[in-house]
PDB file of C-alpha atoms in Angstrom:
ATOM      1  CA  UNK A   1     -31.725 -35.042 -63.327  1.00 96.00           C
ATOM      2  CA  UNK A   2     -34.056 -32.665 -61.708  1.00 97.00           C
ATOM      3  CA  UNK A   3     -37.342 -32.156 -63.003  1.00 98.00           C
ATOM      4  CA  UNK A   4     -40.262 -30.441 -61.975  1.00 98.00           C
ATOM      5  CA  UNK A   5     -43.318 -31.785 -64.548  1.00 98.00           C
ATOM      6  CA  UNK A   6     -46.701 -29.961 -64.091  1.00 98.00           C
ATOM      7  CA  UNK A   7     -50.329 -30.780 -65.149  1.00 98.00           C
ATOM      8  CA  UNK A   8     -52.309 -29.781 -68.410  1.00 98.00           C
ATOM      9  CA  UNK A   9     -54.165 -26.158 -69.613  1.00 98.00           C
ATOM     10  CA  UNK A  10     -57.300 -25.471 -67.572  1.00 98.00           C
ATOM     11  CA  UNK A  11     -60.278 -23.286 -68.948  1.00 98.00           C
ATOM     12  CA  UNK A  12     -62.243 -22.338 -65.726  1.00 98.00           C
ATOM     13  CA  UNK A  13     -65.422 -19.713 -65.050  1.00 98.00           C
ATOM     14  CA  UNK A  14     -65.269 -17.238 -62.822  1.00 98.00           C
ATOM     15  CA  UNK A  15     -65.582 -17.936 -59.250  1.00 98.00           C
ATOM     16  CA  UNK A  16     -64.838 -21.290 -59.783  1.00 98.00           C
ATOM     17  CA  UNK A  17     -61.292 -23.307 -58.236  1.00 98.00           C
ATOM     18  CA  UNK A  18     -58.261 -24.248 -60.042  1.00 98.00           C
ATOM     19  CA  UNK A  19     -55.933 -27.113 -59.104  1.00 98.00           C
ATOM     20  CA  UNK A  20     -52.418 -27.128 -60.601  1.00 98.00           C
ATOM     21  CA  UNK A  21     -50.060 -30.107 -59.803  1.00 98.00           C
ATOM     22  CA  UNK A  22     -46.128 -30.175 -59.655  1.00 98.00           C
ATOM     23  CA  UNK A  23     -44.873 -33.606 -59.529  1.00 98.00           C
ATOM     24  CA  UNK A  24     -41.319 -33.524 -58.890  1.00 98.00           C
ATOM     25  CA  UNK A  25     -38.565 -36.140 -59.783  1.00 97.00           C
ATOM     26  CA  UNK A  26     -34.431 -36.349 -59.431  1.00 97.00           C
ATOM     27  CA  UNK A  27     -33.817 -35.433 -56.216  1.00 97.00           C
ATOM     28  CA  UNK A  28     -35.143 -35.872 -52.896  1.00 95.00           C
ATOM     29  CA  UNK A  29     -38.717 -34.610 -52.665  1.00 95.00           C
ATOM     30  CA  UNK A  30     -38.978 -33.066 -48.777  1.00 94.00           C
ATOM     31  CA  UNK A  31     -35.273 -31.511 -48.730  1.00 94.00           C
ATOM     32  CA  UNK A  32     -36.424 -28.694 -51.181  1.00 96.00           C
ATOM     33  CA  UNK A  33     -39.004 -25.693 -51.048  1.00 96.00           C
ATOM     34  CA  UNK A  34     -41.757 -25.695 -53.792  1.00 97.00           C
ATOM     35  CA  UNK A  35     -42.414 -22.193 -54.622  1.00 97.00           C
ATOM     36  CA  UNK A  36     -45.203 -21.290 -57.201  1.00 98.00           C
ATOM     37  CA  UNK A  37     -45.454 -18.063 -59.291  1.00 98.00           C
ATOM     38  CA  UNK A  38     -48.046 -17.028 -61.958  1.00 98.00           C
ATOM     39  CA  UNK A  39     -47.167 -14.915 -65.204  1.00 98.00           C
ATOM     40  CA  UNK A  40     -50.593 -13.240 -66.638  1.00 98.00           C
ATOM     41  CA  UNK A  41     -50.025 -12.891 -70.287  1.00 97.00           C
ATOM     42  CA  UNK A  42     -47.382 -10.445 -71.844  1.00 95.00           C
ATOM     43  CA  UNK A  43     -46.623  -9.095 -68.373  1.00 97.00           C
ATOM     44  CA  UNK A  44     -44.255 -10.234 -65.526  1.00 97.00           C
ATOM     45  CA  UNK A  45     -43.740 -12.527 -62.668  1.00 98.00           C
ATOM     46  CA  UNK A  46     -45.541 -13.015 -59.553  1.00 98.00           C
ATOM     47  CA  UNK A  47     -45.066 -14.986 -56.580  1.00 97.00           C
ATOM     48  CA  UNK A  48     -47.715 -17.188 -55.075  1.00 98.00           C
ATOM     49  CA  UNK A  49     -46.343 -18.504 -52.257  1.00 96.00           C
ATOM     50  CA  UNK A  50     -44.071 -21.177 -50.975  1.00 96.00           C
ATOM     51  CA  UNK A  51     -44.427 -24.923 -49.212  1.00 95.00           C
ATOM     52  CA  UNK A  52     -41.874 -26.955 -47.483  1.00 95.00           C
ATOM     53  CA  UNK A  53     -42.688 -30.540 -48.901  1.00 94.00           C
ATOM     54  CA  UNK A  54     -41.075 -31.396 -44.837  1.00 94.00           C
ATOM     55  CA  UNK A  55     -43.927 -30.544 -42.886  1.00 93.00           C
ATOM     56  CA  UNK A  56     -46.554 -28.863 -45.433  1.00 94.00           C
ATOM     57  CA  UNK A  57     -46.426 -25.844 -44.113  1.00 95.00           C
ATOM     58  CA  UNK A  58     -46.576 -22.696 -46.209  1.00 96.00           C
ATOM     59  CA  UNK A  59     -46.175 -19.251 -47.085  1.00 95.00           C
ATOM     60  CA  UNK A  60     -48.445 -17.273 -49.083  1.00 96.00           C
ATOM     61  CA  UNK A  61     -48.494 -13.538 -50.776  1.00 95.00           C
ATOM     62  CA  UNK A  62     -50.975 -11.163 -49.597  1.00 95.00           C
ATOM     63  CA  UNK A  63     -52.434 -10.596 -52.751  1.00 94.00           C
ATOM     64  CA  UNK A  64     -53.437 -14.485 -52.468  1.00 96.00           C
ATOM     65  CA  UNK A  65     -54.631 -14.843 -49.072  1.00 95.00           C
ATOM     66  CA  UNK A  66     -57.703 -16.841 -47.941  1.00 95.00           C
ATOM     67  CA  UNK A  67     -58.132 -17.863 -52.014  1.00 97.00           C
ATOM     68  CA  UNK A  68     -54.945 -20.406 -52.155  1.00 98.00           C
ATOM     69  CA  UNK A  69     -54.104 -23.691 -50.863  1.00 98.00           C
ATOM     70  CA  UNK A  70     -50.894 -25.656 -51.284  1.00 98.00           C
ATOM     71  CA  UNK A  71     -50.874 -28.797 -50.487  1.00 97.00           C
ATOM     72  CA  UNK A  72     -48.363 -32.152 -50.936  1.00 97.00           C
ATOM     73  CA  UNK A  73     -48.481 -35.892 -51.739  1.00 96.00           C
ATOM     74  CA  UNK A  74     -45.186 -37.404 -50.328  1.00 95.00           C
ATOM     75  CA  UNK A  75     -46.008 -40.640 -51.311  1.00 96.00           C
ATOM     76  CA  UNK A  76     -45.888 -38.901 -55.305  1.00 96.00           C
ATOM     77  CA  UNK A  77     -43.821 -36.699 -55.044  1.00 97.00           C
ATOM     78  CA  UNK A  78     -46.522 -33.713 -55.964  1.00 98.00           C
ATOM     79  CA  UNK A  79     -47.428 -30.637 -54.800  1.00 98.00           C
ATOM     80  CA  UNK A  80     -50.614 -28.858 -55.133  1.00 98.00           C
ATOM     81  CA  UNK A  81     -51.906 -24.991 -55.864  1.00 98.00           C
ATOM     82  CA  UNK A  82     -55.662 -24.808 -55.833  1.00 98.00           C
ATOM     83  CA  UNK A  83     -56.668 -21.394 -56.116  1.00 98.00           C
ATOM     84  CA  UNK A  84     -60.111 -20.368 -55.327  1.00 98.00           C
ATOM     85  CA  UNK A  85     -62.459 -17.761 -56.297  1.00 98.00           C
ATOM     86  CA  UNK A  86     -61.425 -17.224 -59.876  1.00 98.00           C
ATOM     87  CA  UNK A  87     -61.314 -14.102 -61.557  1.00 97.00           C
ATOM     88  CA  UNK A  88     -60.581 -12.269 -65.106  1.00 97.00           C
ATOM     89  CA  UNK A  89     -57.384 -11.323 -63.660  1.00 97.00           C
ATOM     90  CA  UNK A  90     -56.070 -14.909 -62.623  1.00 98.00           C
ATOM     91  CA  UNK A  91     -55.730 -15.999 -66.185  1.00 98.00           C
ATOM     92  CA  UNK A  92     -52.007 -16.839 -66.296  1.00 98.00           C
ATOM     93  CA  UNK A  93     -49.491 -19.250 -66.831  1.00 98.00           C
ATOM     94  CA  UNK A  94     -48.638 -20.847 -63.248  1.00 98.00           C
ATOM     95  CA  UNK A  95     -45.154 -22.209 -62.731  1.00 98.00           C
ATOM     96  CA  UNK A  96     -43.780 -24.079 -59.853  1.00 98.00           C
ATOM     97  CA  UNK A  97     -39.954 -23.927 -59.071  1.00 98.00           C
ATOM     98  CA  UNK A  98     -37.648 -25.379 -56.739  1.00 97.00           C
ATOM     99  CA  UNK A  99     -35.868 -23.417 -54.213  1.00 93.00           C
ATOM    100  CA  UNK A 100     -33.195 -23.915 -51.510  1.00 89.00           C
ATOM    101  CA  UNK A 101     -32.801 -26.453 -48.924  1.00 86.00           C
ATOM    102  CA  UNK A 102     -35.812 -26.817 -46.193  1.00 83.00           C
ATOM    103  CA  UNK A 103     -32.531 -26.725 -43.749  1.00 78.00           C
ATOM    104  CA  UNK A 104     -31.618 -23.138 -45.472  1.00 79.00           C
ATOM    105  CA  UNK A 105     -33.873 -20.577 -46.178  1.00 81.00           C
ATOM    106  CA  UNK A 106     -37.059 -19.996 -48.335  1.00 77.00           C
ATOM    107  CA  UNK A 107     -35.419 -16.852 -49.599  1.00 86.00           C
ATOM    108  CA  UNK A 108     -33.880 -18.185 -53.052  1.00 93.00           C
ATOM    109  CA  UNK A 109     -33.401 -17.764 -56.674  1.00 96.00           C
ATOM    110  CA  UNK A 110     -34.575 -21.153 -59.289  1.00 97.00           C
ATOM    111  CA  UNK A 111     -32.569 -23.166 -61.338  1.00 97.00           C
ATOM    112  CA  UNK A 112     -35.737 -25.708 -61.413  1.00 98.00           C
ATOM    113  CA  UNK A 113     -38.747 -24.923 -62.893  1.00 98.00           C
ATOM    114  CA  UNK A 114     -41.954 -26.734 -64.018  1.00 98.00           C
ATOM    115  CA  UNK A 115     -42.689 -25.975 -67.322  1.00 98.00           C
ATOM    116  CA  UNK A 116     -45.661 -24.028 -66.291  1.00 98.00           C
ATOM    117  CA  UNK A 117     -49.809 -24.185 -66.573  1.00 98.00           C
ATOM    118  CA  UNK A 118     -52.102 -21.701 -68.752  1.00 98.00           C
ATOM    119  CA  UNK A 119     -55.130 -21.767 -66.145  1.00 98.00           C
ATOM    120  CA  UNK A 120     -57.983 -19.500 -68.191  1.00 98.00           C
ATOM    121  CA  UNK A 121     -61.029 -18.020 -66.183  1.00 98.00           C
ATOM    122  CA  UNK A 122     -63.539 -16.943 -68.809  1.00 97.00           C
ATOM    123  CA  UNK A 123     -67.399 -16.940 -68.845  1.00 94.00           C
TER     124      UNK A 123
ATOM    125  CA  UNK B   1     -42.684  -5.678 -50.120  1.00 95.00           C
ATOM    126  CA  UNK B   2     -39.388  -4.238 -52.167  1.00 97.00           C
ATOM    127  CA  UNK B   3     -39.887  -3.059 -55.260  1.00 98.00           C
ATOM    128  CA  UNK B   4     -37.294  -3.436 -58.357  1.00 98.00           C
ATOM    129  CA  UNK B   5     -37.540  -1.214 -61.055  1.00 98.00           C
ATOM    130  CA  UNK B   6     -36.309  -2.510 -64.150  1.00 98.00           C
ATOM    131  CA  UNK B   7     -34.683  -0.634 -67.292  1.00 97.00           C
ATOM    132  CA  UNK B   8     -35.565  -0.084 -69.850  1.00 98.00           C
ATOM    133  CA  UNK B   9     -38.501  -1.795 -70.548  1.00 98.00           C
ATOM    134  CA  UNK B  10     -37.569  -2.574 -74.402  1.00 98.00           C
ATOM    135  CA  UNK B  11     -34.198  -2.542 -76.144  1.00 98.00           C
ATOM    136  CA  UNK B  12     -33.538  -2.456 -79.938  1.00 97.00           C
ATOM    137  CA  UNK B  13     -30.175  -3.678 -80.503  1.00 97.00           C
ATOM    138  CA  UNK B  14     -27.821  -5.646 -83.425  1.00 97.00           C
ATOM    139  CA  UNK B  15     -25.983  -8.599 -83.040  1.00 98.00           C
ATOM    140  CA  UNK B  16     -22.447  -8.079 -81.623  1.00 97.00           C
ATOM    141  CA  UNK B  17     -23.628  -5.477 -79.662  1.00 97.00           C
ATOM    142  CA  UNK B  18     -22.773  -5.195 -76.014  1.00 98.00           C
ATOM    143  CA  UNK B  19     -25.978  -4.124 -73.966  1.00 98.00           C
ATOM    144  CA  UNK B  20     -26.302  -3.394 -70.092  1.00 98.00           C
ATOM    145  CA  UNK B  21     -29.981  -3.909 -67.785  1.00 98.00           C
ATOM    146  CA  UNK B  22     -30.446  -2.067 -64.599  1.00 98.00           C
ATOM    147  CA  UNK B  23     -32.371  -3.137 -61.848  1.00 98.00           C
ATOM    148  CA  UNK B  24     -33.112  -1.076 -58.557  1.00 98.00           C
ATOM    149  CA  UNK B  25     -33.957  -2.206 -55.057  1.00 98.00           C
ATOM    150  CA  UNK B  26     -36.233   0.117 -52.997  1.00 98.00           C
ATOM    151  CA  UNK B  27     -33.846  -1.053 -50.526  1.00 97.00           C
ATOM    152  CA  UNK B  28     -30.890  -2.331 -49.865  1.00 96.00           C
ATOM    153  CA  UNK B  29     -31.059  -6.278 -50.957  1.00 96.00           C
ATOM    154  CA  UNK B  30     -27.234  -6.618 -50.151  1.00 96.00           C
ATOM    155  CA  UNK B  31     -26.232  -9.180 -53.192  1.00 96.00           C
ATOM    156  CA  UNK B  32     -29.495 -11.357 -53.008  1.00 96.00           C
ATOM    157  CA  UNK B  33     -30.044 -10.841 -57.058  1.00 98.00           C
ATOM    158  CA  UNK B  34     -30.632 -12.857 -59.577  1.00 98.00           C
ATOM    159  CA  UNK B  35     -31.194 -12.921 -63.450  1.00 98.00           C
ATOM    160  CA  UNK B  36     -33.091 -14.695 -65.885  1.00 98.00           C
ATOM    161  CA  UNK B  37     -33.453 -15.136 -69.379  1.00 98.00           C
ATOM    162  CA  UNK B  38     -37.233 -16.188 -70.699  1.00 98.00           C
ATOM    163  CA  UNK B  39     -38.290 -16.401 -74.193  1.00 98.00           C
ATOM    164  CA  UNK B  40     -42.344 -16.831 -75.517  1.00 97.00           C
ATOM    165  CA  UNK B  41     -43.794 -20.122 -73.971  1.00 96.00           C
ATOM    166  CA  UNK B  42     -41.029 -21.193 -71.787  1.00 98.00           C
ATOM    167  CA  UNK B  43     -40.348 -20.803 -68.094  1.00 98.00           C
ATOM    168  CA  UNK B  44     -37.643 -18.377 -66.951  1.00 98.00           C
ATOM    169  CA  UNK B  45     -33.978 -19.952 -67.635  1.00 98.00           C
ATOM    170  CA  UNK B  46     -31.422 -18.496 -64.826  1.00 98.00           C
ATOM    171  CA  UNK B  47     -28.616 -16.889 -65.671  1.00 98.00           C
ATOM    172  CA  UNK B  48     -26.524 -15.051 -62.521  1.00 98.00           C
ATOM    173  CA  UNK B  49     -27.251 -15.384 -58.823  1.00 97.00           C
ATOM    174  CA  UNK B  50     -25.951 -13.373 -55.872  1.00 96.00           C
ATOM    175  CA  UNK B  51     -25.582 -10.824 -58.400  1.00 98.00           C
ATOM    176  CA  UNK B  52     -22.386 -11.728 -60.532  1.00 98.00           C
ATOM    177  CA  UNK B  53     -22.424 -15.055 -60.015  1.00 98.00           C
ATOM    178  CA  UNK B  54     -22.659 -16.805 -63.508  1.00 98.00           C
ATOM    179  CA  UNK B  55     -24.509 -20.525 -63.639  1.00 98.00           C
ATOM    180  CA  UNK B  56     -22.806 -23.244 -64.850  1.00 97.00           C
ATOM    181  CA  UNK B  57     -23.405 -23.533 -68.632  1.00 97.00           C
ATOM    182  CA  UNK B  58     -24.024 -19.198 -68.928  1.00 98.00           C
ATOM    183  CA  UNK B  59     -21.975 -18.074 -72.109  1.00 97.00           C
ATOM    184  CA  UNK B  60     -19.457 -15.836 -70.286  1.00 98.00           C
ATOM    185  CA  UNK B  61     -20.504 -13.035 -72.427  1.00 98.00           C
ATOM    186  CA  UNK B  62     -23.062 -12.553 -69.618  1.00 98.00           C
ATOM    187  CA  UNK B  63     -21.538 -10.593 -66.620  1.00 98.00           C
ATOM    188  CA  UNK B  64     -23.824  -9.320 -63.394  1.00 98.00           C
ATOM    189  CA  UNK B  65     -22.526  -6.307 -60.554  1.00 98.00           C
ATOM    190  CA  UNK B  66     -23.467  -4.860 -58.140  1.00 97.00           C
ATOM    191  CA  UNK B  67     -23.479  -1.008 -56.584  1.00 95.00           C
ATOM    192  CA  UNK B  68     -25.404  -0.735 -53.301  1.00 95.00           C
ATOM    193  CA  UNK B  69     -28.800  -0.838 -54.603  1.00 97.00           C
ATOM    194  CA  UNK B  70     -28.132  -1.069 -58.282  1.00 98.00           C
ATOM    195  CA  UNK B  71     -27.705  -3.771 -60.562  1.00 98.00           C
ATOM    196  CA  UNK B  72     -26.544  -4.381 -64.112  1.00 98.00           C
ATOM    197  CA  UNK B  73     -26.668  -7.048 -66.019  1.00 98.00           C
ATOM    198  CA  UNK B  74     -24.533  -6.937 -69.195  1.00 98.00           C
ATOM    199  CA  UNK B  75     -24.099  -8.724 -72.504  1.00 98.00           C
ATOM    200  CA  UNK B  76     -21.298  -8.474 -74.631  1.00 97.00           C
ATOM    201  CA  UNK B  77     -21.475  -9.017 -78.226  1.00 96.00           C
ATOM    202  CA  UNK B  78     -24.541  -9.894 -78.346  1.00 98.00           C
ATOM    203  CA  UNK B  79     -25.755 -13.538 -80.458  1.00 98.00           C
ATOM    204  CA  UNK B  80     -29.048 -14.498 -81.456  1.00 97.00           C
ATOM    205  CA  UNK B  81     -30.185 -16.564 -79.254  1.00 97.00           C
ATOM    206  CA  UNK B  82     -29.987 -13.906 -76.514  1.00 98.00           C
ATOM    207  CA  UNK B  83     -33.123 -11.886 -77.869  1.00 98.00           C
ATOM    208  CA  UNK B  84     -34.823 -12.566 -75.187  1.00 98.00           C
ATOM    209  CA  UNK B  85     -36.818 -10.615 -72.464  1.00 98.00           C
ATOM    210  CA  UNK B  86     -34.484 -10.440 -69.065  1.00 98.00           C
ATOM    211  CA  UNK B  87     -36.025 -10.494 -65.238  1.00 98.00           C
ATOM    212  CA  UNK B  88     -34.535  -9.410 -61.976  1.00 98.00           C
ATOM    213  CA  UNK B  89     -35.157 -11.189 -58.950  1.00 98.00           C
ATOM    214  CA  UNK B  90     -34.399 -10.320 -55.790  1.00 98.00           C
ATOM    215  CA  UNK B  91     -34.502 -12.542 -52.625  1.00 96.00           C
ATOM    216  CA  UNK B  92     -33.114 -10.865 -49.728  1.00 95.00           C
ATOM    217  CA  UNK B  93     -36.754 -10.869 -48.681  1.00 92.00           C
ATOM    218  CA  UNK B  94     -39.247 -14.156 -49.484  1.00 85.00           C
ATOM    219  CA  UNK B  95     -42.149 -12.286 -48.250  1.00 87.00           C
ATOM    220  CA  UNK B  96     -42.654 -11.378 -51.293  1.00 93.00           C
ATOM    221  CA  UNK B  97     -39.976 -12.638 -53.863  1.00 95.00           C
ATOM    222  CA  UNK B  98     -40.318 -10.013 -56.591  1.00 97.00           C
ATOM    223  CA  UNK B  99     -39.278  -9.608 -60.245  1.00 98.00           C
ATOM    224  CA  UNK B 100     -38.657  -6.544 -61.811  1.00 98.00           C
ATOM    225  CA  UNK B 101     -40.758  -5.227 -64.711  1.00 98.00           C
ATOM    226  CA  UNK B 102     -38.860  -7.508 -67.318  1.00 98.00           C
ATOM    227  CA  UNK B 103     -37.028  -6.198 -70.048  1.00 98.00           C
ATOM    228  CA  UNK B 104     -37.131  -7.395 -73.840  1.00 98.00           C
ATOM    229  CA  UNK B 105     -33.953  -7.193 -75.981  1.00 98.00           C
ATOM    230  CA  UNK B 106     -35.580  -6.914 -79.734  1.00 97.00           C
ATOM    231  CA  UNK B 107     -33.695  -6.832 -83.277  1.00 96.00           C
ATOM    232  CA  UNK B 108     -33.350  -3.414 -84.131  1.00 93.00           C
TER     233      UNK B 108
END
C-alpha cells in the first residue's frame, strides 16, 4: 500500500534551517510528484512547493522563494524540504503528499499524505 | 494566485442533520475541486475530487456540485465521526494550489 512516512518534531531558533524528510514506499518512487504543504497551528493549509522525484526539478510558492530547497534520494526513496531562514511564523506542521503522475500534470488533489512534521522556531 | 473563500467558517449542528459548505473561486477553476475532511493531529483525509466525484470508501452521505464558480459540499444526516473541520482545494492552477479558509462542523 502507499505510504508516505515522514521524520520526527523539530524545535529550531530563529534564523536557523529545517530539514524535513518524506520517505515514500508502495509504489514506484519517480512516477509521482511530491508536493509539500505546511499548516501553522489552528489555521489552514499552505502549499510549499512541488518536486518531480524524475529529474529533481521543482516548483516553489512565492511566499517561499530563495528560503526552500527540495531535494531527493532515489536510491531511498526520500525526498527532502529544508527550509532556511527560520522565523516565528514558520512554526507549523509540514506535510508531504503525493500527487499525479510525472507524465500528467503537477496540478492535483492527494489521496497520499505523510503524516506530517511539527517544525517549532522559538528562541 | 486564486483565492477560495470558504463558508462559513464554523457550523453548530446535531447529528442527523444534513449540512451544506460553499467554496468560491476568484475564477473560474472549471471542476478542478476537491474536498477534505481533517480532524486535530491528523493530515487531511480526501473526500470528493473534480468536484462531485466521491473516493472510494466516502460514506455516500457525502455529495459535492458544482455551479460555475461555486461549490458545495453537502452532508446528509450527519454521524459523529463527521465533526470534523472541511477544506477546499482547488487545482486548476498548481502555481499556487490553494485551500480555502477551512470550515469546522462543531456539536451544537
Amino acid at each position: 500500500q502507499v505510504q508516505l512516512v515522514q521524520s520526527g518534531p523539530e524545535v529550531k531558533t530563529p534564523g536557523a534551517s529545517v530539514k524535513i524528510s518524506c520517505r515514500a514506499s508502495g509504489y514506484t518512487f519517480s512516477n509521482y510528484y511530491i508536493h509539500w504543504f505546511r499548516q501553522a497551528p489552528g489555521q489552514g493549509l499552505e502549499w510549499v512547493g512541488v518536486m518531480n522525484p524524475t529529474d529533481g526539478s521543482t516548483s516553489y510558492g512565492v511566499d517561499f522563494l530563495g528560503r526552500v530547497i527540495m531535494i531527493k534520494d532515489t536510491s531511498t526513496r526520500v525526498v527532502y524540504m529544508e527550509l532556511s531562514r527560520l522565523v516565528s511564523e514558520d512554526t507549523a506542521v509540514y506535510y508531504c503528499a503525493r500527487g499525479d503522475l510525472t507524465s500528467v500534470t503537477k496540478r492535483s488533489y492527494f489521496e497520499y499524505w505523510g503524516q506530517g512534521t511539527l517544525a517549532t522556531v522559538s528562541s | 494566485d486564486i483565492h477560495m473563500t470558504q463558508s462559513p467558517s464554523t457550523l453548530s449542528t446535531s447529528v442527523g442533520d444534513t449540512i451544506t459548505i460553499t467554496c468560491r473561486a476568484s475564477q473560474t477553476i472549471n471542476t478542478y475541486l476537491a474536498w477534505y475532511q481533517q480532524k486535530p493531529g491528523k493530515a487531511p483525509k480526501l473526500l470528493i475530487s473534480g468536484a462531485s466525484n466521491l473516493q472510494y470508501g466516502v460514506p455516500s452521505r457525502f455529495s459535492g456540485s458544482a455551479s460555475e464558480t461555486e461549490f458545495t459540499l453537502t452532508i446528509s444526516s450527519l454521524q459523529p465521526d463527521d465533526f470534523a473541520t472541511y477544506y477546499c482545494q482547488q487545482y486548476y492552477s498548481y502555481l499556487p494550489l490553494t485551500f480555502g479558509g477551512g470550515t469546522k462542523v462543531e456539536s451544537k
